[in-house]
Coordinates of C-alpha atoms and ligand atoms in Angstrom, one line a residue:
M27 CA 88.7 104.0 113.7
K28 CA 87.4 105.3 114.6
L29 CA 88.7 106.6 116.0
P30 CA 88.7 107.4 113.9
V31 CA 89.2 109.8 112.3
L32 CA 90.8 114.4 110.7
L33 CA 90.6 117.7 109.3
C34 CA 90.5 115.4 106.6
G35 CA 89.0 117.4 104.0
L36 CA 91.5 116.7 101.4
A37 CA 91.5 113.1 102.2
A38 CA 87.8 112.8 101.6
L39 CA 88.1 114.9 98.4
T40 CA 90.5 112.4 97.1
R41 CA 88.3 109.5 98.3
A42 CA 90.5 108.4 101.2
S43 CA 88.8 107.7 104.4
P44 CA 87.8 110.7 106.4
A45 CA 90.1 110.7 109.3
H46 CA 89.2 112.2 112.5
P47 CA 88.0 115.7 112.2
I48 CA 87.9 117.9 115.2
R49 CA 88.3 121.3 113.7
A50 CA 86.9 122.7 110.5
S51 CA 89.5 123.5 107.9
Q52 CA 89.3 125.2 104.6
L53 CA 89.5 121.8 103.1
D54 CA 86.4 120.7 105.1
Q55 CA 84.6 123.7 103.8
Q56 CA 85.5 122.9 100.2
L57 CA 84.4 119.4 100.8
Q58 CA 81.1 120.4 102.2
K59 CA 80.5 122.7 99.2
R60 CA 81.2 119.9 96.9
Q61 CA 79.0 117.5 98.8
S62 CA 76.0 119.8 98.9
T63 CA 76.1 119.9 95.1
D64 CA 76.8 116.2 94.6
T65 CA 73.4 114.8 93.4
T66 CA 74.7 111.5 92.0
Y67 CA 72.2 109.8 94.2
K68 CA 68.9 111.3 95.5
A69 CA 68.6 111.6 99.2
Y70 CA 65.6 109.9 100.9
T71 CA 64.7 110.1 104.5
I72 CA 63.2 107.8 107.1
D73 CA 61.5 109.0 110.2
Q74 CA 63.9 107.5 112.7
P75 CA 63.1 107.4 116.5
I76 CA 65.5 109.6 118.3
D77 CA 65.3 107.4 121.4
H78 CA 65.2 103.7 121.0
F79 CA 65.5 103.0 124.7
P80 CA 62.6 104.6 126.5
H81 CA 63.3 102.7 129.7
E82 CA 67.0 103.5 130.1
S83 CA 67.7 106.3 132.5
R84 CA 70.8 107.5 130.7
Y85 CA 68.4 108.9 128.0
A86 CA 66.0 110.7 130.3
P87 CA 64.1 112.8 129.7
H88 CA 62.8 110.5 126.9
T89 CA 61.3 111.6 123.7
N90 CA 58.9 109.9 121.2
A91 CA 60.0 112.3 118.5
T92 CA 61.7 111.2 115.3
F93 CA 64.3 112.8 113.1
K94 CA 64.9 112.6 109.3
Q95 CA 67.7 110.2 108.7
R96 CA 69.0 110.3 105.2
Y97 CA 69.8 107.4 102.9
F98 CA 70.8 106.9 99.3
F99 CA 70.4 103.9 97.1
D100 CA 71.7 102.5 93.9
S101 CA 69.5 100.0 92.0
S102 CA 71.5 99.8 88.8
Y103 CA 72.4 96.1 89.4
Y104 CA 69.3 95.2 91.2
K105 CA 67.0 92.3 90.1
P106 CA 63.9 91.4 92.1
G107 CA 64.8 88.8 94.7
G108 CA 68.4 90.1 95.0
P109 CA 70.0 90.9 98.4
V110 CA 70.4 94.2 100.0
F111 CA 73.8 95.7 101.0
L112 CA 73.6 98.4 103.7
Y113 CA 76.7 100.5 103.8
I114 CA 77.0 102.0 107.3
G115 CA 77.8 105.7 107.0
G116 CA 80.0 106.2 110.1
E117 CA 81.5 109.5 111.0
T118 CA 80.8 111.5 107.9
S119 CA 78.1 112.6 105.5
G120 CA 76.4 110.2 103.2
E121 CA 77.7 112.0 100.1
S122 CA 81.3 111.3 101.1
R123 CA 80.5 107.6 100.9
F124 CA 79.1 107.7 97.3
S125 CA 82.2 106.1 95.8
N126 CA 81.4 102.8 97.6
L127 CA 78.2 102.5 95.5
E128 CA 79.9 103.7 92.3
T129 CA 83.2 101.9 92.2
G130 CA 83.8 100.4 95.6
I131 CA 82.9 97.4 97.7
I132 CA 79.2 97.8 97.4
Q133 CA 79.4 98.1 93.6
I134 CA 81.5 94.9 93.6
L135 CA 78.9 93.0 95.8
M136 CA 75.9 94.4 93.9
E137 CA 77.4 93.3 90.6
A138 CA 78.2 89.8 91.9
T139 CA 74.7 89.2 93.3
N140 CA 72.2 91.5 91.5
G141 CA 71.9 93.3 94.8
L142 CA 70.6 96.7 96.0
G143 CA 73.1 99.1 97.5
I144 CA 72.3 101.6 100.2
I145 CA 74.2 104.2 102.2
L146 CA 72.6 105.1 105.6
E147 CA 73.9 108.4 107.0
N148 CA 74.9 108.2 110.7
R149 CA 72.7 110.1 113.2
Y150 CA 74.3 113.5 114.0
Y151 CA 76.3 113.6 110.7
G152 CA 75.7 115.1 107.3
E153 CA 72.1 116.3 107.4
S154 CA 70.8 113.7 109.8
Y155 CA 70.7 115.8 112.9
P156 CA 67.9 115.2 115.5
F157 CA 68.2 118.8 116.8
D158 CA 69.1 122.2 115.4
T159 CA 72.2 122.5 117.7
S160 CA 74.4 120.0 119.5
S161 CA 74.5 121.0 123.2
T162 CA 75.7 118.5 125.7
D163 CA 72.0 117.6 126.5
E164 CA 71.1 117.3 122.8
L165 CA 74.0 115.0 122.2
R166 CA 72.8 112.5 124.8
F167 CA 71.3 110.3 122.0
L168 CA 74.6 110.0 120.2
T169 CA 75.7 106.7 121.6
T170 CA 76.8 103.5 120.1
E171 CA 73.7 101.6 121.2
Q172 CA 71.3 104.2 119.7
T173 CA 73.3 104.3 116.5
I174 CA 73.2 100.6 115.9
A175 CA 69.5 100.5 116.9
D176 CA 69.0 102.9 113.9
N177 CA 70.4 100.1 111.6
E178 CA 67.9 97.6 113.0
Y179 CA 64.9 100.0 112.6
F180 CA 66.0 101.0 109.1
A181 CA 66.3 97.4 107.9
K182 CA 62.8 96.7 109.1
H183 CA 61.1 99.8 107.9
A184 CA 63.0 101.3 104.9
T185 CA 61.2 101.9 101.6
F186 CA 62.7 102.3 98.2
P187 CA 60.5 104.5 96.0
G188 CA 60.4 103.5 92.4
L189 CA 62.3 100.3 92.9
N190 CA 61.2 97.5 90.5
T191 CA 60.1 94.9 93.1
T192 CA 56.8 93.1 93.7
S193 CA 56.9 93.3 97.5
A194 CA 58.7 95.1 100.3
I195 CA 62.3 94.1 100.7
N196 CA 63.0 94.6 104.3
A197 CA 64.9 92.3 106.7
P198 CA 64.7 89.5 107.5
S199 CA 62.5 88.3 104.6
T200 CA 65.1 89.7 102.1
P201 CA 68.8 88.9 103.0
W202 CA 70.4 92.2 104.3
I203 CA 74.1 92.3 104.5
L204 CA 75.9 95.2 106.3
Y205 CA 79.3 96.6 105.5
G206 CA 81.2 99.3 107.3
G207 CA 84.8 100.5 107.5
S208 CA 86.7 101.8 110.5
L209 CA 84.2 103.1 113.2
A210 CA 81.4 102.0 110.9
G211 CA 83.0 98.6 110.7
A212 CA 82.8 98.4 114.5
Q213 CA 79.2 99.5 114.4
T214 CA 78.6 96.7 111.8
A215 CA 80.1 94.2 114.2
F216 CA 78.1 95.5 117.1
T217 CA 74.9 95.4 115.0
L218 CA 75.5 91.8 114.0
K219 CA 76.2 90.9 117.6
T220 CA 73.0 92.6 118.9
Y221 CA 70.5 92.0 116.2
N222 CA 71.9 88.8 114.7
S223 CA 68.8 87.1 113.5
L224 CA 67.7 90.1 111.5
F225 CA 70.6 90.1 109.1
A226 CA 72.1 87.6 106.6
G227 CA 75.6 88.8 107.4
G228 CA 78.0 91.7 108.0
I229 CA 81.5 92.7 107.0
G230 CA 83.5 94.9 109.4
S231 CA 86.5 96.3 107.6
S232 CA 89.3 97.7 109.8
A233 CA 86.6 97.5 112.4
T234 CA 87.9 99.2 115.6
T235 CA 85.9 97.1 117.9
Q236 CA 88.1 97.7 120.9
A237 CA 88.1 101.0 122.8
L238 CA 91.2 102.1 124.8
L239 CA 91.6 105.4 126.5
T240 CA 95.0 106.0 124.8
Y241 CA 96.2 104.9 121.5
P242 CA 99.9 105.5 121.0
Q243 CA 99.9 102.5 118.7
W244 CA 98.5 104.7 115.9
Y245 CA 102.1 105.4 115.1
T246 CA 103.3 101.8 115.2
P247 CA 102.8 100.9 111.5
I248 CA 104.5 104.2 110.5
I249 CA 107.5 103.4 112.6
K250 CA 107.6 99.8 111.3
Y251 CA 107.0 100.4 107.6
G252 CA 107.8 104.0 106.9
P253 CA 111.2 104.9 105.2
S254 CA 113.6 103.8 107.9
D255 CA 116.0 106.7 107.6
C256 CA 113.2 109.2 107.8
I257 CA 111.7 107.4 110.8
S258 CA 115.0 107.2 112.7
R259 CA 115.7 110.9 112.1
L260 CA 112.3 111.9 113.3
I261 CA 112.6 109.8 116.4
D262 CA 115.9 111.3 117.1
I263 CA 114.7 114.9 116.6
V264 CA 111.7 114.2 118.8
A265 CA 113.9 112.8 121.6
K266 CA 116.1 115.9 121.4
I267 CA 113.2 118.3 121.6
D268 CA 111.9 116.2 124.5
S269 CA 115.2 116.6 126.3
V270 CA 115.1 120.4 125.9
I271 CA 111.6 120.4 127.2
A272 CA 112.6 118.3 130.1
T273 CA 115.1 120.9 131.2
G274 CA 112.3 123.4 131.7
D275 CA 114.5 126.1 130.3
E276 CA 111.9 128.5 128.8
D277 CA 114.4 130.3 126.6
A278 CA 115.6 127.1 125.1
I279 CA 112.1 125.8 124.5
K280 CA 111.3 129.1 122.7
T281 CA 114.4 128.8 120.6
V282 CA 113.3 125.3 119.5
K283 CA 109.8 126.6 118.6
D284 CA 111.3 129.5 116.7
V285 CA 113.3 127.1 114.5
F286 CA 110.0 125.7 113.3
G287 CA 108.6 129.2 112.9
L288 CA 106.1 128.4 115.7
G289 CA 107.5 130.7 118.5
S290 CA 104.1 132.3 119.0
L291 CA 102.4 129.0 119.9
E292 CA 102.0 129.4 123.6
S293 CA 100.9 125.8 124.5
L294 CA 103.5 123.1 124.3
G295 CA 100.7 120.7 123.4
D296 CA 99.8 122.8 120.4
F297 CA 103.4 123.0 119.4
A298 CA 103.7 119.2 119.7
M299 CA 100.5 118.7 117.7
T300 CA 101.5 121.1 114.9
I301 CA 104.9 119.6 114.3
A302 CA 103.2 116.1 114.3
F303 CA 100.8 117.2 111.5
P304 CA 102.8 115.7 108.6
I305 CA 102.7 112.3 110.4
G306 CA 99.3 112.7 112.0
G307 CA 98.4 114.9 115.0
P308 CA 96.0 113.9 117.8
M309 CA 92.6 113.5 116.0
N310 CA 93.3 115.9 113.3
Y311 CA 95.7 117.0 110.6
P312 CA 95.5 119.3 107.6
T313 CA 97.5 117.3 105.1
N314 CA 97.5 113.6 104.3
T315 CA 99.3 111.0 106.2
W316 CA 100.1 107.3 106.2
Q317 CA 96.4 106.6 106.9
E318 CA 95.3 108.2 103.6
L319 CA 97.6 106.0 101.4
N320 CA 95.7 103.8 99.0
W321 CA 96.5 100.7 96.9
Y322 CA 95.2 102.5 93.8
P323 CA 97.4 105.4 92.8
A324 CA 94.4 107.6 91.6
Y325 CA 92.8 107.3 95.0
S326 CA 96.0 107.7 97.0
A327 CA 96.1 110.9 99.1
G328 CA 99.3 109.7 100.7
E329 CA 102.0 111.5 98.7
D330 CA 102.1 114.3 101.3
F331 CA 103.6 111.8 103.8
Y332 CA 106.3 110.7 101.3
H333 CA 107.1 114.3 100.4
F334 CA 107.5 115.1 104.0
C335 CA 109.9 112.2 104.5
S336 CA 111.9 113.0 101.4
N337 CA 112.4 116.5 102.8
V338 CA 113.7 115.0 106.1
T339 CA 116.0 112.6 104.3
N340 CA 117.3 115.0 101.6
D341 CA 121.1 115.1 101.9
D342 CA 121.3 117.4 98.9
A343 CA 119.2 120.2 100.4
P344 CA 120.5 123.7 100.0
E345 CA 123.0 124.9 102.6
S346 CA 120.4 127.3 104.1
V347 CA 118.3 124.2 105.0
K348 CA 121.1 121.9 106.0
S349 CA 122.7 124.4 108.3
V350 CA 119.6 124.3 110.5
D351 CA 120.7 120.8 111.5
T352 CA 123.5 122.2 113.7
Q353 CA 121.6 125.3 114.9
L354 CA 120.4 123.6 118.1
A355 CA 123.5 121.5 118.6
N356 CA 124.6 123.6 121.6
Y357 CA 121.7 121.9 123.5
T358 CA 122.9 118.4 122.7
D359 CA 126.6 118.6 123.5
G360 CA 127.4 119.6 119.9
E361 CA 125.6 116.8 118.3
A362 CA 123.7 117.8 115.1
W363 CA 120.0 117.3 114.8
V364 CA 120.2 115.5 111.5
G365 CA 117.1 116.2 109.3
L366 CA 115.9 119.2 111.3
G367 CA 116.5 121.5 108.4
G368 CA 114.3 119.5 106.1
Y369 CA 111.7 119.1 108.8
T370 CA 111.5 122.8 109.7
D371 CA 111.6 123.8 106.0
Y372 CA 108.6 121.6 105.3
V373 CA 106.7 122.9 108.3
K374 CA 107.4 126.5 107.2
K375 CA 106.6 125.9 103.5
V376 CA 103.6 123.6 103.7
L377 CA 101.9 124.1 107.1
L378 CA 102.4 127.7 108.1
P379 CA 100.8 129.1 104.9
L380 CA 97.6 127.2 105.8
C381 CA 97.0 129.8 108.6
T382 CA 96.0 132.6 106.2
T383 CA 95.3 135.1 109.0
G384 CA 98.8 134.7 110.3
R385 CA 97.5 134.3 113.9
L386 CA 99.3 131.0 114.4
N387 CA 98.3 130.8 118.0
S388 CA 94.6 131.2 117.3
T389 CA 91.8 128.8 116.4
D390 CA 91.2 130.7 113.1
I391 CA 90.7 128.2 110.2
G392 CA 93.9 126.6 109.3
C393 CA 95.8 128.0 112.3
F394 CA 97.4 126.0 115.1
G395 CA 96.2 127.2 118.5
T396 CA 93.6 125.1 120.3
Q397 CA 93.6 126.8 123.8
N398 CA 90.2 128.5 123.3
E399 CA 87.2 127.4 125.3
T400 CA 84.8 129.7 123.4
F401 CA 85.8 128.0 120.1
Y402 CA 85.1 124.5 121.5
A403 CA 81.9 125.5 123.3
D404 CA 80.2 126.5 120.1
V405 CA 77.1 124.2 119.8
T406 CA 76.7 124.5 116.0
N407 CA 76.0 121.1 114.5
S408 CA 79.1 119.6 112.8
G409 CA 80.6 116.3 112.1
S410 CA 83.7 117.3 113.9
R411 CA 81.8 118.1 117.0
S412 CA 79.8 114.9 116.9
Y413 CA 83.0 112.9 116.5
L414 CA 84.7 114.7 119.3
Y415 CA 81.6 113.9 121.5
S416 CA 81.8 110.2 120.7
T417 CA 85.5 110.2 121.4
C418 CA 85.0 112.0 124.8
S419 CA 82.0 109.9 125.9
E420 CA 82.6 106.3 124.8
Q421 CA 85.4 105.8 122.3
G422 CA 88.6 107.3 123.6
A423 CA 91.7 106.3 121.5
Y424 CA 93.5 109.5 122.3
Q425 CA 96.5 109.7 120.0
V426 CA 99.2 110.2 122.6
A427 CA 102.9 109.5 122.8
P428 CA 104.0 106.4 124.7
P429 CA 103.7 107.1 128.4
N430 CA 107.4 106.2 129.1
P431 CA 109.4 109.3 128.2
H432 CA 112.3 107.0 126.9
T433 CA 110.2 105.0 124.5
P434 CA 111.0 106.0 120.9
S435 CA 108.2 108.2 119.5
L436 CA 107.3 110.1 116.4
V437 CA 105.5 112.7 118.6
L438 CA 106.6 114.7 121.6
H439 CA 106.0 113.1 124.9
T440 CA 104.2 116.1 126.1
L441 CA 101.2 114.8 124.1
Q442 CA 99.3 112.8 126.8
I443 CA 95.7 112.4 128.0
P444 CA 95.2 115.9 129.4
Y445 CA 95.8 117.6 126.0
T446 CA 92.8 115.8 124.4
Q447 CA 90.7 115.7 127.5
Q448 CA 90.9 119.5 127.8
W449 CA 89.0 119.8 124.5
C450 CA 86.3 117.5 125.8
T451 CA 85.9 119.6 128.9
W452 CA 85.7 122.8 127.0
A453 CA 83.3 121.4 124.3
F454 CA 80.9 119.6 126.5
P455 CA 80.2 121.4 129.8
D456 CA 77.6 119.7 132.1
G457 CA 74.1 119.9 130.8
T458 CA 70.9 119.7 132.8
Y459 CA 70.4 116.0 131.9
N460 CA 73.7 114.9 130.5
T461 CA 77.2 115.1 132.0
L462 CA 80.3 113.6 130.4
P463 CA 82.5 111.3 132.6
S464 CA 86.0 112.6 133.4
T465 CA 87.4 110.2 130.8
P466 CA 85.4 108.2 128.3
D467 CA 83.1 105.5 129.5
L468 CA 84.7 102.8 127.4
Y469 CA 82.4 100.1 128.8
E470 CA 79.6 101.4 126.6
Y471 CA 81.7 100.6 123.5
N472 CA 83.5 97.5 124.8
K473 CA 80.4 95.7 126.1
Y474 CA 79.9 94.1 122.6
G475 CA 83.1 92.1 123.1
G476 CA 86.0 94.4 122.1
F477 CA 88.9 92.4 120.6
N478 CA 86.9 89.2 121.2
I479 CA 83.7 90.2 119.6
Q480 CA 82.1 87.3 117.7
A481 CA 78.8 86.6 116.2
P482 CA 77.4 84.2 113.6
K483 CA 77.7 85.6 110.1
L484 CA 80.2 88.3 111.1
A485 CA 83.4 88.7 109.0
L486 CA 86.2 91.0 110.0
I487 CA 88.8 92.1 107.5
D488 CA 91.9 94.1 108.4
G489 CA 95.1 95.4 106.9
N490 CA 98.5 94.9 108.6
V491 CA 99.9 98.3 107.8
D492 CA 96.8 100.2 109.0
V493 CA 97.3 102.8 111.8
W494 CA 94.1 101.6 113.4
L495 CA 95.1 97.9 113.3
D496 CA 95.7 97.6 117.1
L497 CA 92.1 98.4 117.9
C498 CA 90.9 95.7 115.4
Y499 CA 90.5 91.9 115.5
H500 CA 94.1 91.4 114.3
S501 CA 95.7 93.7 116.9
E502 CA 99.0 92.9 118.5
L503 CA 97.3 93.8 121.8
A504 CA 94.6 91.3 121.5
P505 CA 94.7 88.1 123.6
S506 CA 95.8 85.1 121.7
P507 CA 95.0 82.5 120.6
R508 CA 91.4 83.5 120.0
V509 CA 88.5 81.5 118.7
G510 CA 87.7 84.1 116.1
P511 CA 84.9 85.0 113.7
L512 CA 85.4 84.8 110.0
Q513 CA 88.5 86.8 109.4
Y514 CA 91.0 88.0 106.7
L515 CA 94.2 89.9 107.1
I516 CA 95.3 91.8 103.9
A517 CA 99.1 91.6 104.0
G518 CA 100.3 95.0 102.9
G519 CA 96.8 96.5 103.4
G520 CA 96.0 99.8 104.9
H521 CA 92.9 101.3 106.5
H522 CA 89.8 99.5 105.0
W523 CA 91.5 99.2 101.7
D524 CA 89.0 96.6 100.5
S525 CA 86.4 99.3 100.4
W526 CA 87.9 100.7 97.2
G527 CA 87.5 99.2 93.8
I528 CA 88.1 100.0 90.1
K529 CA 85.0 98.3 88.6
N530 CA 87.1 95.3 87.5
V531 CA 88.2 93.0 90.3
S532 CA 90.4 90.9 88.0
A533 CA 92.5 94.0 87.1
E534 CA 93.2 94.8 90.8
P535 CA 96.6 94.0 92.4
D536 CA 96.5 90.4 93.6
Y537 CA 96.4 91.1 97.3
I538 CA 93.3 93.3 97.0
R539 CA 91.7 91.0 94.3
E540 CA 91.9 88.0 96.5
A541 CA 90.4 89.9 99.5
H542 CA 87.5 90.9 97.2
L543 CA 87.0 87.4 95.9
W544 CA 86.9 86.1 99.5
E545 CA 84.3 88.8 100.3
I546 CA 82.2 87.8 97.3
R547 CA 82.4 84.1 98.2
T548 CA 81.5 84.8 101.9
V549 CA 78.5 87.0 100.9
K550 CA 77.2 84.4 98.5
R551 CA 77.4 81.7 101.2
W552 CA 75.4 83.9 103.6
I553 CA 72.8 84.5 100.9
A554 CA 72.5 80.8 100.3
D555 CA 72.3 80.1 104.0
H556 CA 69.6 82.7 104.4
A557 CA 67.4 81.1 101.8
E558 CA 67.4 77.8 103.7
Ligands
NAG15 C1 55.7 107.8 124.3 O1 54.6 107.1 123.9 C2 54.2 106.1 124.8 C3 53.0 105.3 124.2 O2 52.0 106.2 123.7 C4 53.8 106.8 126.1 O3 53.4 105.8 127.0 C5 55.0 107.6 126.6 O4 54.6 108.3 127.8 C6 55.5 108.6 125.6 N1 56.7 109.2 126.0 C7 57.0 110.4 126.0 C8 58.3 110.9 126.5 O5 56.2 111.2 125.6
NAG16 C1 61.5 94.6 86.5 O1 62.1 93.4 86.7 C2 61.7 92.3 85.9 C3 62.3 91.0 86.4 O2 63.7 91.1 86.5 C4 62.0 92.7 84.4 O3 61.5 91.7 83.6 C5 61.4 94.0 84.1 O4 61.8 94.4 82.8 C6 61.8 95.1 85.1 N1 61.1 96.3 84.8 C7 61.7 97.5 84.8 C8 60.8 98.7 84.6 O5 62.9 97.6 85.0
NAG17 C1 98.2 132.2 122.6 O1 96.8 131.9 122.9 C2 96.6 131.7 124.3 C3 95.1 131.3 124.4 O2 94.3 132.1 123.6 C4 96.8 133.0 125.1 O3 96.6 132.8 126.4 C5 98.3 133.4 124.8 O4 98.5 134.6 125.5 C6 98.6 133.5 123.4 N1 100.0 133.7 123.2 C7 100.6 134.4 122.3 C8 102.1 134.5 122.4 O5 99.9 135.1 121.5
NAG18 C1 109.5 118.6 100.1 O1 108.1 118.8 100.3 C2 107.5 119.6 99.2 C3 106.0 119.8 99.5 O2 105.3 118.6 99.6 C4 107.7 118.8 97.9 O3 107.1 119.6 96.8 C5 109.1 118.6 97.7 O4 109.3 117.8 96.5 C6 109.8 117.9 98.9 N1 111.2 117.9 98.7 C7 111.9 116.8 98.5 C8 113.4 117.0 98.4 O5 111.4 115.7 98.4
NAG19 C1 122.2 127.9 121.3 O1 122.0 128.5 120.0 C2 120.9 129.3 119.9 C3 120.7 129.6 118.4 O2 121.9 129.9 117.8 C4 121.0 130.5 120.8 O3 119.9 131.3 120.7 C5 121.1 130.0 122.2 O4 121.4 131.1 123.1 C6 122.3 129.0 122.3 N1 122.1 128.4 123.6 C7 123.1 128.0 124.4 C8 122.8 127.3 125.7 O5 124.2 128.2 124.1
NAG20 C1 88.4 132.0 120.1 O1 87.2 131.4 119.5 C2 86.3 132.4 119.2 C3 85.0 131.7 118.7 O2 85.3 130.8 117.7 C4 86.9 133.3 118.1 O3 85.9 134.4 117.8 C5 88.2 133.9 118.6 O4 88.8 134.7 117.6 C6 89.1 132.8 119.1 N1 90.3 133.4 119.6 C7 91.5 132.9 119.4 C8 92.6 133.7 120.0 O5 91.7 132.0 118.7
NAG21 C1 89.2 93.5 83.5 O1 90.6 93.3 83.7 C2 91.1 92.2 83.0 C3 92.5 92.0 83.4 O2 93.3 93.2 83.3 C4 91.0 92.4 81.5 O3 91.5 91.3 80.8 C5 89.5 92.7 81.2 O4 89.4 93.0 79.8 C6 88.9 93.8 82.0 N1 87.5 93.8 81.8 C7 86.9 94.9 81.6 C8 85.4 94.8 81.4 O5 87.4 96.0 81.4

C-alpha cells in the first residue's frame, strides 16, 4: 500500500514502485536530483483549496487559502472528444510516475481510446506542499478525505494549456477515468465511492482499501513463494535469535549482534529492522525486496532479494563463511544455524558499507539507528515525513512479526507495534490544533468500506504474490463470499504489475497481456456507458 511503501530510492530509479520511505537515504537523494532535472513533461499547477471541509471541526482553524498542486499531462494520443485518464500520484512525486504516461498503463489506455493522460501529484508530496514546513498542525490537512476531495476539485476545474480541443474537457461532460496503484489505488476506490457521478470509472490496482493496525501478512507471499530452502533457513535463524533474546542474557544477545557486525546497535528493534532489510524492514529498506520484482526484466529491481537468498543457500561458500554457521551453536544445544554464515556475510558486505560515516547506531544517512527523537522531530517537508504522518494518523499497517512468538517469521518477534509507534510519537508531538491518536484512527480510512468497498464503475485488480495483497480486495483476511465490484486477480502478479507496459501489449507475457486487455475492454465499456 500503501502502506505503502521505503527508502526506496533505488526502486524508484529502476521504475519499481516506491515503497514506504520513512528515512532519507543516499538513493533518495540521487532520485530527487534526477527528478528535479526530469523535464519530460512540463509541470502545471492548479490553485487547490487546502481545506475542502470548512465545517468539520477536525480541520479547525479553517483556511480559505489554496496551494499550488502540480500536474503533468501527455496529449500525444489525444483527439478531441477523447476521454481523460487521471493517474493518482499517491505517496511520491509526480516525476516518479512519468513512466505510466510514457510506457505504462496510461499510455496503453490513451493509445486504445485517443485519450489524454494526466498525473496529479498528491498534496504534501513532490512540490505540492501547502506549507513551508510540516509541523503536526500544518499536517492536519493531510487526510484521506482531503486528498480525495482534491481529485474531485481537479476533475471539475483543471485546464490544459495548448491542448487542441474546442471546449473545456472537465468532468462529467467529458468521461474521466481514474487509475491508481497501491495507496493511490485505494484513493481511487475511495474517490469513486464518494464522488461516483462525476467519473466515468476508476481502476484501483493493488488498492489497499483496508487499514489494519498491524500487517505481519506483508511477509506471507515471501514465505509462500520465495525459494523454499532460503525461507526455511531464515525462519530457523530468526527462531534461534528469538530464543537467545528470550533468555534475556545480554552477553549472548551482544554476541549474536556481533556476528552480524551490528554489536553497536543499541536497540533490539533497530537490530531486528536492520537484519530484516534484505527481506523488507518495517516501512523502509535500502535495497530491493520481493515488492520491487517486476514481470519485465528491464524494470525489475528485485535481483537484490534473489542475491540475498542465494547467499543464504550457498552450500559452496568459503570455509570462512560456512564456519559461522556453528559459531553460535553453543546457544542451541550444539545445533548449527544453517545459512547464518551466508546471511551475516551478506549483511556485512552489502548493508554495512551503506553507512559511510561508520556510526552504525546513528540516524546518519545510510546508517541503522532510529532511536533519535531530534531526527524525527525535524519539520522539514519530505515525502517520507508525509507518509509517516499518514501511517501514524489513519493508515497503520505496521510491519510487525506475528504476535505469537512461536509463529514462524522472517523477522524477529521483537518487532511489534511499539517500535513503529515510537517514531510517530517522536515525529508528531502535540500541536496547538492537532494531536495524533495513540494509535492510528483507522476509521478515517476504513469508512469507505475497507475490504467490502464497492461502487458502480469501480474495478479492482490485484496480484496474488503481492506483499500488500492482504489489504486488498482479494485478501485472505477478507470476509467471503463477497458481492464484489468488477475485479481481476493476476495469477503470478506482484504489486500493481499492470501499471507497467512495454508499448506493445501483444508482446507482453500472457498473464499481463490478458489483464491489460481486460482493462482496455472495461474502460471502453465505461466510456460507451458515459455517452448514453
Ligand atoms: C472563507 O470564506 C467564506 C466566504 O467568504 C467566509 O464565510 C469564511 O469566514 C472564510 N473562512 C476563513 C477561515 O477565512
Ligand atoms: C486538432 O484536432 C483536429 C481534429 O482531430 C485535427 O484535424 C487538427 O489537425 C488538430 N490540430 C492540431 C494543431 O493538432
Ligand atoms: C546508540 O544510540 C542510542 C540513541 O542515540 C544511545 O542511547 C546509545 O548510547 C548508543 N549506543 C552505542 C553503543 O553507541
Ligand atoms: C551474494 O550477494 C552478493 C551481493 O548481492 C552477490 O553479488 C553474490 O552473487 C551473492 N552470492 C551468491 C553465492 O549468490
Ligand atoms: C558461545 O560462543 C561464543 C562465540 O564463540 C562465545 O563468545 C560465548 O561465550 C559462548 N557462549 C557459551 C554460553 O558458551
Ligand atoms: C540525531 O539527529 C540529529 C538531527 O538529525 C543529528 O544531528 C544527530 O547527529 C543524530 N544523532 C545520532 C546519534 O544519530
Ligand atoms: C508487437 O509485438 C508483436 C508480438 O511480439 C509483434 O508481432 C509486433 O510486430 C509488435 N508490434 C510493434 C509495433 O512492435
